Amino acid sequence: MSNRLRSLALGLVGATAVALPAFAVDLNVTCRCVIGGVNSATAQWIEESVIPAFEAAHPDVNVVLNQFGGEDAQLTQQLALDFSTGAGPDVTAFDGFLIPSFVEGGLLKSLDEVAGAEVNDWSGWAALSEGSRALMLYEGKYYGIPLGTDVRMVHTRKDILAEAGIAADWQPTSWEELLDAARAIKAIKPDSFPLQINAGVAMGEATTMQGYWLALLGTGEAVTDENGKFIVASQGILDTLNLYKTVYVDEKLGDQRAQLLADGRNRSFANFRDGVTALLLEGDYFYRSVTPEGSEFAVANRDQVQGWVKMPAKEPGAGIRGQDFVTISGGTGFVLNPATDTPKEAWAFLSFMNEPAQLEAFQAIQPRITARTDVAIPNSPFLTETSQTLLPLTTARPNDPSYNAVSSEIQRMTEAVVSGELSPEEAMAQYKSAVTAIVGADNTVSLL
Amino acid sequence: MKFTLPAFFGRMAFSALAALIGAAFALPLLWFLFAPFNGRAELGLTIPDPFTLNNFVTVFGNSFAVQALWNSLIQAVGGVILVGSAATLAAYALSRSSIPGKGAVTYILLLFSSVVSGSAAMVPIFLIISAAGLMDTHLAVILTFAGGLLPTAMFILRDFIDSIPKSYEESAMVAGASPVQAFFDVALPVIRPGIVVIVVWSFVNIWGSFLIPFILLRSDSNMPAAVAIYSFYSEAGTPVVTLLAAYSLIYSLPVIALYLFVSWKFGFRFFGGIKA
Amino acid sequence: MTTQPITTAPKRKVRNFALLSNRAGAAFLTPAGILVAVFVIFPFFWVIFVSFTNRTLLGRTALNPEFVGLANYLALFDPNIFFQRGQFGFSLILTTQFVIASALIGQALLGLLLAWLIQTVPAWVKRLTETFVIAAWILPEVVIGFAWFAFLDRDAGTLNMMLNAIGLPSGDFLLESPFWVIVVFNTWRGAAFSMMLFNSAFSSIPPSYFQAADVAGASSWQKFRDIAVPLIRGHIVTNLILITMWTFNTFTPFLLTNGGPSYRTELVSIYNYRVAFQDFQFGKGAAVGVIMMLINLAFALVYLSLGRKKKVR
């Protein structure tokens, strides 16, 4: 059946195929980026800078960018299905935390396995910072080149803090001080929701990274222990969930609806823009892409009004590795299709786009924290300051194939607490049973 | 409808109730009649202020979105032709032949299709299309929809044909027609209202569907409107309501036009019944 | 399983001889047969097979899925978590309530009522009502999803605007009563099909039956109950089978609620999507699909037996 269908199909496809010059090599690049839509700057960079320059240097290669406008998870689905059948783009944008599960599923190969040993001779490796190299590294091998990394912090509305009588150089050193500031604002603006810590299922990974992790690290714990086992019961988890409960249930310092509704993350951005929220836990992405002038959630008069502080540990010194302040980094990069027909050209393109000349062109479109130490961040005091202060304090997500599934359970656990449906203890018990079902009892540990 | 009941009992009440229900059905759609012409983005129902056609100009300037409407049309028309013809032949055979096991087959297929409509079946379908080398083609979408919609189409049509007395074809055959001639010349015109139902139903299903094209297509130039509509979302991922409403209106017109045309030209009936 | 009760129009004799030879019949069946074999039957057996493995899209079990017997099914019915929100049991109960409320009560009853009403009302009322009801059914689902999102918006939505106009307070429907939102939504979306089907069925009843009843002075309700409904019983069964199955499998509410808040609108179809395509657990997702089919089968058998029993008069 399948063969008959195939010959029928090939006939039909053949009839419609367009003839191309035989020597030309086609290279397909995909990213979740659309000019004028999501990640517009990335699309603009690849389309207007990288591709023309690369084609000028390699006249026999024809590069096409597929601008993918859907959700992150949808791109993951497409790539996984495509890679499992040897199809798909030659080069694609890729979120670092998915590498382990793709590799274990046989859907990605290391760069040198795909494109040969010359990969290891690339001059750019030495220029990558230690932390960012780890983003695309799994079991000692590189699976892609990181494009950039990020850090997370508390974004502030300085105007509102001032109204509430909080000093301009305020830097909370404990959760209690952070909550006190929120209480002070709530006292003068009873209808506001001063503090935003992402929670719930609808925000997806933004709940885990920007909310849960950032709090949990302040209790001295992480999602996994030093042996890579998932912590399923601990004081740190309870403290974190109690923080959520204080903010969203007990004292209504945060906008509960924004955590529960499908478009909640955008509601939280709108709250910050409208001055309903004054303290918002997010990555530098928030400054870089969400609030600049001209964008939908632009904060009016941003240079005067928007600031940031470090996320404090629960108590001074109580954070992970005994830190006073905590942050967490993720990052994206580009990987090669393990079944690409043109591995040499694909690698040539991948390394070309990560040369300083191209990365500088990107910085000109939209400044961000680069993975390469030899590419400066131009004209962005915010990014320079935050990256210098926070990168030394940062933590990375565990390189574990089950992380993605556990992360969904984290989102569920936070939602159960912020909706008021379960107590922190009950939610943690539910988390424990769910994570045990995912990774097996041997890979979990209870610290209580 | 020819039979009329003497209006001895609350005919006015009936009319009022029917009109009320109709109005309730219209309410959620009202917004779409105003928002496309509004210069400002509003979720509320307001008279467009300022009134503008600029949203349509912007939408038609988006070549991806315009191409997508064309792609939707190719996929929907292709699928409808395949579903309509295959279902008619099959339903007729199931109704009029004595092939063993024909009684249960539409039920079993209907149940099978209920499993396949779940997302787990997207994987085998992806593998089939990929093995056939059909990824990223209109044909992939057309064939997949045809297969998926056929069980229900056969179920509905078979019911329709069963309700048509066999005497039509019998008299043709008495007059010397072959069974196949009887089908094409006599039965087909009588079945037509049923086929029309299938045509509209499958067109609507394919026209509005997101998941199957999303999984089987890759290039922008092949994507249908259900996917392209997401290009009217801002960088932050929120809908640009003015453009979205304008595109939705354009995107909705073909199905409305199809329904109006069909109900005007053929009527819209599920059973042959007594009144042919 | 036999289809006799369904295929019955009033006063029609069942004839047993065939109009079409087996050979011509087989030829007529071939095109549909091939398409259905490739796109329905093959995936069906694939799903059954995979439901007994631990196959995933990503991770170690993507390369080497193992046969795990009934483990996926047992995990779905694990009594420790079965009734928790976001687990299979919760979804299943929710979906059953959803089907009863929005398909059986909502779509079928409303459709029946509408079909009966429009038999007697003036042509322009019939035309107008039909158009709006059918518009709800034929518009593309992304458009519908967005229309309802705007309709229900807490701050500016049309519904709250109307409530305020008559002096009632605004409601936060998507958050406070998400289940009833999707019930009303699905009733609204699907009533047209039942209406059209019953309308066709009613108009296939010979007018003389009703005229006789009129002479006897029957009320509209009596004619509905004693003449119309018994005569279209077979069509009611057909309709119930289809709308139950469609409602059971519907994914459209996802566009309105994403299954939330807190999984309170996570129907089995949405749960299945999450397991198969967000967690990428194909084995477990396939098991959900198989259970969904068995439930559909049970519904169909109940309808068929009801239709048959009452037929014997």
PDB file of C-alpha atoms in Angstrom, chain B residues 31-275:
ATOM      1  CA  TRP B  31     -18.539  42.316  17.313  1.00  0.00           C
ATOM      2  CA  PHE B  32     -17.238  41.046  13.967  1.00  0.00           C
ATOM      3  CA  LEU B  33     -19.558  43.337  12.074  1.00  0.00           C
ATOM      4  CA  PHE B  34     -18.191  46.442  13.764  1.00  0.00           C
ATOM      5  CA  ALA B  35     -14.565  45.839  14.752  1.00  0.00           C
ATOM      6  CA  PRO B  36     -13.137  45.430  11.217  1.00  0.00           C
ATOM      7  CA  PHE B  37     -14.189  48.981  10.384  1.00  0.00           C
ATOM      8  CA  ASN B  38     -12.873  50.501  13.565  1.00  0.00           C
ATOM      9  CA  GLY B  39      -9.670  52.519  13.538  1.00  0.00           C
ATOM     10  CA  ARG B  40      -9.088  51.760  17.212  1.00  0.00           C
ATOM     11  CA  ALA B  41      -8.611  48.351  18.735  1.00  0.00           C
ATOM     12  CA  GLU B  42     -11.503  47.544  21.034  1.00  0.00           C
ATOM     13  CA  LEU B  43     -12.889  44.350  22.418  1.00  0.00           C
ATOM     14  CA  GLY B  44     -16.131  46.095  23.227  1.00  0.00           C
ATOM     15  CA  LEU B  45     -19.055  46.591  20.907  1.00  0.00           C
ATOM     16  CA  THR B  46     -18.884  50.164  19.642  1.00  0.00           C
ATOM     17  CA  ILE B  47     -19.853  52.062  16.547  1.00  0.00           C
ATOM     18  CA  PRO B  48     -16.587  52.303  14.565  1.00  0.00           C
ATOM     19  CA  ASP B  49     -14.906  55.564  15.430  1.00  0.00           C
ATOM     20  CA  PRO B  50     -13.104  56.559  13.318  1.00  0.00           C
ATOM     21  CA  PHE B  51     -14.775  54.509  10.585  1.00  0.00           C
ATOM     22  CA  THR B  52     -12.093  53.149   8.292  1.00  0.00           C
ATOM     23  CA  LEU B  53     -11.389  50.614   5.601  1.00  0.00           C
ATOM     24  CA  ASN B  54      -7.681  50.778   6.299  1.00  0.00           C
ATOM     25  CA  ASN B  55      -7.716  47.480   8.152  1.00  0.00           C
ATOM     26  CA  PHE B  56      -8.733  45.739   4.939  1.00  0.00           C
ATOM     27  CA  VAL B  57      -6.032  47.588   3.013  1.00  0.00           C
ATOM     28  CA  THR B  58      -3.435  46.375   5.527  1.00  0.00           C
ATOM     29  CA  VAL B  59      -4.751  42.831   5.418  1.00  0.00           C
ATOM     30  CA  PHE B  60      -4.689  42.699   1.628  1.00  0.00           C
ATOM     31  CA  GLY B  61      -1.162  44.096   1.760  1.00  0.00           C
ATOM     32  CA  ASN B  62      -0.039  41.004   3.683  1.00  0.00           C
ATOM     33  CA  SER B  63       0.836  38.674   0.818  1.00  0.00           C
ATOM     34  CA  PHE B  64       1.172  35.666   3.126  1.00  0.00           C
ATOM     35  CA  ALA B  65      -2.361  36.119   4.412  1.00  0.00           C
ATOM     36  CA  VAL B  66      -3.811  36.600   0.942  1.00  0.00           C
ATOM     37  CA  GLN B  67      -1.969  33.578  -0.427  1.00  0.00           C
ATOM     38  CA  ALA B  68      -3.277  31.615   2.555  1.00  0.00           C
ATOM     39  CA  LEU B  69      -6.890  32.247   1.553  1.00  0.00           C
ATOM     40  CA  TRP B  70      -6.109  30.836  -1.856  1.00  0.00           C
ATOM     41  CA  ASN B  71      -4.423  27.819  -0.250  1.00  0.00           C
ATOM     42  CA  SER B  72      -7.467  27.236   1.951  1.00  0.00           C
ATOM     43  CA  LEU B  73      -9.596  27.251  -1.166  1.00  0.00           C
ATOM     44  CA  ILE B  74      -7.396  24.714  -2.967  1.00  0.00           C
ATOM     45  CA  GLN B  75      -7.372  22.392   0.021  1.00  0.00           C
ATOM     46  CA  ALA B  76     -11.065  22.743   0.771  1.00  0.00           C
ATOM     47  CA  VAL B  77     -12.230  22.318  -2.827  1.00  0.00           C
ATOM     48  CA  GLY B  78      -9.880  19.386  -3.395  1.00  0.00           C
ATOM     49  CA  GLY B  79     -11.022  17.713  -0.201  1.00  0.00           C
ATOM     50  CA  VAL B  80     -14.687  18.327  -0.914  1.00  0.00           C
ATOM     51  CA  ILE B  81     -14.491  16.810  -4.389  1.00  0.00           C
ATOM     52  CA  LEU B  82     -12.768  13.735  -3.025  1.00  0.00           C
ATOM     53  CA  VAL B  83     -15.075  13.317  -0.013  1.00  0.00           C
ATOM     54  CA  GLY B  84     -18.213  14.063  -2.001  1.00  0.00           C
ATOM     55  CA  SER B  85     -17.531  11.622  -4.817  1.00  0.00           C
ATOM     56  CA  ALA B  86     -16.030   8.806  -2.764  1.00  0.00           C
ATOM     57  CA  ALA B  87     -18.718   9.044  -0.080  1.00  0.00           C
ATOM     58  CA  THR B  88     -21.544   9.088  -2.615  1.00  0.00           C
ATOM     59  CA  LEU B  89     -20.308   5.993  -4.404  1.00  0.00           C
ATOM     60  CA  ALA B  90     -19.586   4.145  -1.188  1.00  0.00           C
ATOM     61  CA  ALA B  91     -22.818   5.109   0.568  1.00  0.00           C
ATOM     62  CA  TYR B  92     -24.821   4.090  -2.479  1.00  0.00           C
ATOM     63  CA  ALA B  93     -23.078   0.742  -2.601  1.00  0.00           C
ATOM     64  CA  LEU B  94     -23.670   0.191   1.106  1.00  0.00           C
ATOM     65  CA  SER B  95     -27.317   1.052   0.749  1.00  0.00           C
ATOM     66  CA  ARG B  96     -28.140  -0.788  -2.447  1.00  0.00           C
ATOM     67  CA  SER B  97     -25.876  -3.809  -2.695  1.00  0.00           C
ATOM     68  CA  SER B  98     -25.900  -6.927  -0.571  1.00  0.00           C
ATOM     69  CA  ILE B  99     -22.212  -7.040   0.268  1.00  0.00           C
ATOM     70  CA  PRO B 100     -21.802  -9.068   3.456  1.00  0.00           C
ATOM     71  CA  GLY B 101     -21.166  -7.047   6.608  1.00  0.00           C
ATOM     72  CA  LYS B 102     -22.394  -3.796   5.077  1.00  0.00           C
ATOM     73  CA  GLY B 103     -24.786  -3.222   7.939  1.00  0.00           C
ATOM     74  CA  ALA B 104     -22.155  -2.630  10.585  1.00  0.00           C
ATOM     75  CA  VAL B 105     -19.430  -1.084   8.500  1.00  0.00           C
ATOM     76  CA  THR B 106     -20.442   2.567   8.764  1.00  0.00           C
ATOM     77  CA  TYR B 107     -20.724   2.302  12.540  1.00  0.00           C
ATOM     78  CA  ILE B 108     -17.374   0.647  12.896  1.00  0.00           C
ATOM     79  CA  LEU B 109     -15.700   3.199  10.666  1.00  0.00           C
ATOM     80  CA  LEU B 110     -17.374   5.991  12.578  1.00  0.00           C
ATOM     81  CA  LEU B 111     -15.919   4.658  15.817  1.00  0.00           C
ATOM     82  CA  PHE B 112     -12.499   4.186  14.243  1.00  0.00           C
ATOM     83  CA  SER B 113     -12.580   7.754  13.031  1.00  0.00           C
ATOM     84  CA  SER B 114     -13.340   8.928  16.546  1.00  0.00           C
ATOM     85  CA  VAL B 115     -10.001   7.482  17.684  1.00  0.00           C
ATOM     86  CA  VAL B 116      -8.187   8.906  14.726  1.00  0.00           C
ATOM     87  CA  SER B 117      -9.565  12.392  15.248  1.00  0.00           C
ATOM     88  CA  GLY B 118      -7.683  12.459  18.560  1.00  0.00           C
ATOM     89  CA  SER B 119      -4.239  13.936  18.435  1.00  0.00           C
ATOM     90  CA  ALA B 120      -2.426  10.644  19.028  1.00  0.00           C
ATOM     91  CA  ALA B 121      -3.209   9.640  15.454  1.00  0.00           C
ATOM     92  CA  MET B 122      -1.401  12.646  14.078  1.00  0.00           C
ATOM     93  CA  VAL B 123       1.820  10.654  14.348  1.00  0.00           C
ATOM     94  CA  PRO B 124       0.914   7.730  12.081  1.00  0.00           C
ATOM     95  CA  ILE B 125      -0.651  10.156   9.635  1.00  0.00           C
ATOM     96  CA  PHE B 126       2.516  12.212   9.662  1.00  0.00           C
ATOM     97  CA  LEU B 127       4.558   9.054   9.069  1.00  0.00           C
ATOM     98  CA  ILE B 128       2.364   7.969   6.138  1.00  0.00           C
ATOM     99  CA  ILE B 129       2.516  11.366   4.482  1.00  0.00           C
ATOM    100  CA  SER B 130       6.213  11.581   5.074  1.00  0.00           C
ATOM    101  CA  ALA B 131       6.851   8.059   3.700  1.00  0.00           C
ATOM    102  CA  ALA B 132       4.815   8.925   0.635  1.00  0.00           C
ATOM    103  CA  GLY B 133       6.983  11.983   0.070  1.00  0.00           C
ATOM    104  CA  LEU B 134       3.965  14.226   0.320  1.00  0.00           C
ATOM    105  CA  MET B 135       5.097  16.514   3.141  1.00  0.00           C
ATOM    106  CA  ASP B 136       4.404  20.173   2.543  1.00  0.00           C
ATOM    107  CA  THR B 137       1.982  19.618  -0.354  1.00  0.00           C
ATOM    108  CA  HIS B 138      -1.677  20.500  -0.733  1.00  0.00           C
ATOM    109  CA  LEU B 139      -2.306  16.893  -1.699  1.00  0.00           C
ATOM    110  CA  ALA B 140      -1.210  15.720   1.757  1.00  0.00           C
ATOM    111  CA  VAL B 141      -3.829  17.896   3.411  1.00  0.00           C
ATOM    112  CA  ILE B 142      -6.516  16.948   0.881  1.00  0.00           C
ATOM    113  CA  LEU B 143      -5.960  13.203   1.222  1.00  0.00           C
ATOM    114  CA  THR B 144      -5.781  13.287   5.008  1.00  0.00           C
ATOM    115  CA  PHE B 145      -9.005  15.248   5.315  1.00  0.00           C
ATOM    116  CA  ALA B 146     -10.726  13.050   2.764  1.00  0.00           C
ATOM    117  CA  GLY B 147      -9.806   9.937   4.722  1.00  0.00           C
ATOM    118  CA  GLY B 148     -10.766  11.433   8.046  1.00  0.00           C
ATOM    119  CA  LEU B 149     -14.097  12.902   6.960  1.00  0.00           C
ATOM    120  CA  LEU B 150     -15.246   9.952   4.867  1.00  0.00           C
ATOM    121  CA  PRO B 151     -16.640   7.725   7.654  1.00  0.00           C
ATOM    122  CA  THR B 152     -18.995  10.443   8.880  1.00  0.00           C
ATOM    123  CA  ALA B 153     -19.863  11.490   5.344  1.00  0.00           C
ATOM    124  CA  MET B 154     -20.691   7.887   4.456  1.00  0.00           C
ATOM    125  CA  PHE B 155     -22.752   7.532   7.618  1.00  0.00           C
ATOM    126  CA  ILE B 156     -24.867  10.589   6.880  1.00  0.00           C
ATOM    127  CA  LEU B 157     -25.251   9.868   3.177  1.00  0.00           C
ATOM    128  CA  ARG B 158     -26.099   6.259   3.708  1.00  0.00           C
ATOM    129  CA  ASP B 159     -28.905   7.292   6.012  1.00  0.00           C
ATOM    130  CA  PHE B 160     -30.084   9.651   3.324  1.00  0.00           C
ATOM    131  CA  ILE B 161     -30.022   7.056   0.563  1.00  0.00           C
ATOM    132  CA  ASP B 162     -31.693   4.456   2.753  1.00  0.00           C
ATOM    133  CA  SER B 163     -34.599   6.828   3.156  1.00  0.00           C
ATOM    134  CA  ILE B 164     -35.128   7.056  -0.596  1.00  0.00           C
ATOM    135  CA  PRO B 165     -37.468   4.388  -1.910  1.00  0.00           C
ATOM    136  CA  LYS B 166     -35.781   1.980  -4.244  1.00  0.00           C
ATOM    137  CA  SER B 167     -38.696   2.274  -6.649  1.00  0.00           C
ATOM    138  CA  TYR B 168     -36.946   5.074  -8.534  1.00  0.00           C
ATOM    139  CA  GLU B 169     -34.084   2.896  -9.675  1.00  0.00           C
ATOM    140  CA  GLU B 170     -36.323  -0.145  -9.981  1.00  0.00           C
ATOM    141  CA  SER B 171     -38.529   1.507 -12.512  1.00  0.00           C
ATOM    142  CA  ALA B 172     -35.469   2.677 -14.453  1.00  0.00           C
ATOM    143  CA  MET B 173     -34.125  -0.843 -14.467  1.00  0.00           C
ATOM    144  CA  VAL B 174     -37.460  -2.237 -15.557  1.00  0.00           C
ATOM    145  CA  ALA B 175     -37.160   0.189 -18.474  1.00  0.00           C
ATOM    146  CA  GLY B 176     -33.822  -1.430 -19.337  1.00  0.00           C
ATOM    147  CA  ALA B 177     -31.184   0.644 -17.568  1.00  0.00           C
ATOM    148  CA  SER B 178     -28.157  -1.071 -16.064  1.00  0.00           C
ATOM    149  CA  PRO B 179     -27.636  -0.657 -12.312  1.00  0.00           C
ATOM    150  CA  VAL B 180     -24.760   1.778 -12.955  1.00  0.00           C
ATOM    151  CA  GLN B 181     -26.911   3.791 -15.361  1.00  0.00           C
ATOM    152  CA  ALA B 182     -29.697   3.769 -12.822  1.00  0.00           C
ATOM    153  CA  PHE B 183     -27.275   5.213 -10.304  1.00  0.00           C
ATOM    154  CA  PHE B 184     -25.989   8.028 -12.488  1.00  0.00           C
ATOM    155  CA  ASP B 185     -29.205   8.955 -14.281  1.00  0.00           C
ATOM    156  CA  VAL B 186     -31.862   8.274 -11.693  1.00  0.00           C
ATOM    157  CA  ALA B 187     -30.450   7.987  -8.205  1.00  0.00           C
ATOM    158  CA  LEU B 188     -27.828  10.729  -8.329  1.00  0.00           C
ATOM    159  CA  PRO B 189     -30.269  13.586  -8.967  1.00  0.00           C
ATOM    160  CA  VAL B 190     -32.452  12.346  -6.106  1.00  0.00           C
ATOM    161  CA  ILE B 191     -29.478  12.018  -3.741  1.00  0.00           C
ATOM    162  CA  ARG B 192     -28.196  15.479  -4.629  1.00  0.00           C
ATOM    163  CA  PRO B 193     -29.613  17.313  -1.594  1.00  0.00           C
ATOM    164  CA  GLY B 194     -27.792  14.818   0.617  1.00  0.00           C
ATOM    165  CA  ILE B 195     -24.557  15.268  -1.279  1.00  0.00           C
ATOM    166  CA  VAL B 196     -24.945  19.000  -0.846  1.00  0.00           C
ATOM    167  CA  VAL B 197     -25.068  18.541   2.921  1.00  0.00           C
ATOM    168  CA  ILE B 198     -21.828  16.555   2.768  1.00  0.00           C
ATOM    169  CA  VAL B 199     -20.211  19.157   0.531  1.00  0.00           C
ATOM    170  CA  VAL B 200     -21.016  22.001   2.885  1.00  0.00           C
ATOM    171  CA  TRP B 201     -20.112  20.000   5.975  1.00  0.00           C
ATOM    172  CA  SER B 202     -16.731  18.880   4.646  1.00  0.00           C
ATOM    173  CA  PHE B 203     -15.933  22.277   3.170  1.00  0.00           C
ATOM    174  CA  VAL B 204     -16.604  23.915   6.523  1.00  0.00           C
ATOM    175  CA  ASN B 205     -14.471  21.343   8.315  1.00  0.00           C
ATOM    176  CA  ILE B 206     -11.469  21.707   6.043  1.00  0.00           C
ATOM    177  CA  TRP B 207     -11.782  25.464   5.702  1.00  0.00           C
ATOM    178  CA  GLY B 208     -11.611  26.013   9.449  1.00  0.00           C
ATOM    179  CA  SER B 209      -9.085  23.383  10.447  1.00  0.00           C
ATOM    180  CA  PHE B 210      -5.754  24.263  11.977  1.00  0.00           C
ATOM    181  CA  LEU B 211      -4.036  21.123  13.262  1.00  0.00           C
ATOM    182  CA  ILE B 212      -3.742  18.916  10.175  1.00  0.00           C
ATOM    183  CA  PRO B 213      -2.304  21.565   7.831  1.00  0.00           C
ATOM    184  CA  PHE B 214      -0.093  22.743  10.651  1.00  0.00           C
ATOM    185  CA  ILE B 215       1.420  19.291  11.055  1.00  0.00           C
ATOM    186  CA  LEU B 216       1.652  18.384   7.374  1.00  0.00           C
ATOM    187  CA  LEU B 217       2.733  21.678   5.831  1.00  0.00           C
ATOM    188  CA  ARG B 218       5.951  23.602   6.306  1.00  0.00           C
ATOM    189  CA  SER B 219       6.362  26.475   3.899  1.00  0.00           C
ATOM    190  CA  ASP B 220       4.508  29.735   4.261  1.00  0.00           C
ATOM    191  CA  SER B 221       3.402  29.540   0.654  1.00  0.00           C
ATOM    192  CA  ASN B 222       1.264  26.453   1.388  1.00  0.00           C
ATOM    193  CA  MET B 223      -0.291  27.386   4.713  1.00  0.00           C
ATOM    194  CA  PRO B 224      -4.064  27.920   4.852  1.00  0.00           C
ATOM    195  CA  ALA B 225      -5.844  30.887   6.385  1.00  0.00           C
ATOM    196  CA  ALA B 226      -6.446  29.145   9.717  1.00  0.00           C
ATOM    197  CA  VAL B 227      -2.665  29.274  10.230  1.00  0.00           C
ATOM    198  CA  ALA B 228      -2.086  32.636   8.572  1.00  0.00           C
ATOM    199  CA  ILE B 229      -4.509  34.347  10.916  1.00  0.00           C
ATOM    200  CA  TYR B 230      -1.788  34.111  13.553  1.00  0.00           C
ATOM    201  CA  SER B 231       0.302  36.560  11.554  1.00  0.00           C
ATOM    202  CA  PHE B 232      -2.029  39.232  12.924  1.00  0.00           C
ATOM    203  CA  TYR B 233      -0.581  38.795  16.364  1.00  0.00           C
ATOM    204  CA  SER B 234       1.839  41.363  17.689  1.00  0.00           C
ATOM    205  CA  GLU B 235       5.445  40.704  18.616  1.00  0.00           C
ATOM    206  CA  ALA B 236       4.298  40.141  22.189  1.00  0.00           C
ATOM    207  CA  GLY B 237       1.831  37.517  21.001  1.00  0.00           C
ATOM    208  CA  THR B 238      -1.368  39.466  21.532  1.00  0.00           C
ATOM    209  CA  PRO B 239      -3.895  39.735  18.735  1.00  0.00           C
ATOM    210  CA  VAL B 240      -3.986  42.961  16.772  1.00  0.00           C
ATOM    211  CA  VAL B 241      -7.750  43.028  17.058  1.00  0.00           C
ATOM    212  CA  THR B 242      -8.526  45.430  14.221  1.00  0.00           C
ATOM    213  CA  LEU B 243      -6.577  43.435  11.641  1.00  0.00           C
ATOM    214  CA  LEU B 244      -7.629  40.122  13.087  1.00  0.00           C
ATOM    215  CA  ALA B 245     -11.282  41.108  12.864  1.00  0.00           C
ATOM    216  CA  ALA B 246     -10.880  42.327   9.291  1.00  0.00           C
ATOM    217  CA  TYR B 247      -9.122  39.139   8.224  1.00  0.00           C
ATOM    218  CA  SER B 248     -11.668  36.999  10.062  1.00  0.00           C
ATOM    219  CA  LEU B 249     -14.465  38.690   8.172  1.00  0.00           C
ATOM    220  CA  ILE B 250     -12.796  38.005   4.817  1.00  0.00           C
ATOM    221  CA  TYR B 251     -11.952  34.487   5.923  1.00  0.00           C
ATOM    222  CA  SER B 252     -15.578  33.842   6.911  1.00  0.00           C
ATOM    223  CA  LEU B 253     -17.205  35.124   3.738  1.00  0.00           C
ATOM    224  CA  PRO B 254     -16.584  32.049   1.547  1.00  0.00           C
ATOM    225  CA  VAL B 255     -18.340  29.648   3.923  1.00  0.00           C
ATOM    226  CA  ILE B 256     -21.279  32.003   4.307  1.00  0.00           C
ATOM    227  CA  ALA B 257     -21.464  32.493   0.551  1.00  0.00           C
ATOM    228  CA  LEU B 258     -21.301  28.743   0.022  1.00  0.00           C
ATOM    229  CA  TYR B 259     -24.133  28.140   2.469  1.00  0.00           C
ATOM    230  CA  LEU B 260     -26.337  30.839   0.987  1.00  0.00           C
ATOM    231  CA  PHE B 261     -25.686  29.619  -2.539  1.00  0.00           C
ATOM    232  CA  VAL B 262     -26.366  26.020  -1.660  1.00  0.00           C
ATOM    233  CA  SER B 263     -29.510  26.629   0.331  1.00  0.00           C
ATOM    234  CA  TRP B 264     -30.846  28.860  -2.416  1.00  0.00           C
ATOM    235  CA  LYS B 265     -29.979  26.511  -5.233  1.00  0.00           C
ATOM    236  CA  PHE B 266     -30.484  23.041  -3.789  1.00  0.00           C
ATOM    237  CA  GLY B 267     -32.067  23.283  -0.387  1.00  0.00           C
ATOM    238  CA  PHE B 268     -30.395  21.736   2.573  1.00  0.00           C
ATOM    239  CA  ARG B 269     -31.801  18.380   3.526  1.00  0.00           C
ATOM    240  CA  PHE B 270     -30.613  15.295   5.295  1.00  0.00           C
ATOM    241  CA  PHE B 271     -33.154  12.757   4.153  1.00  0.00           C
ATOM    242  CA  GLY B 272     -34.832  11.908   0.909  1.00  0.00           C
ATOM    243  CA  GLY B 273     -38.032  10.798   2.516  1.00  0.00           C
ATOM    244  CA  ILE B 274     -41.426  10.992   0.933  1.00  0.00           C
ATOM    245  CA  LYS B 275     -41.045  14.404  -0.598  1.00  0.00           C
TER     246      LYS B 275
END
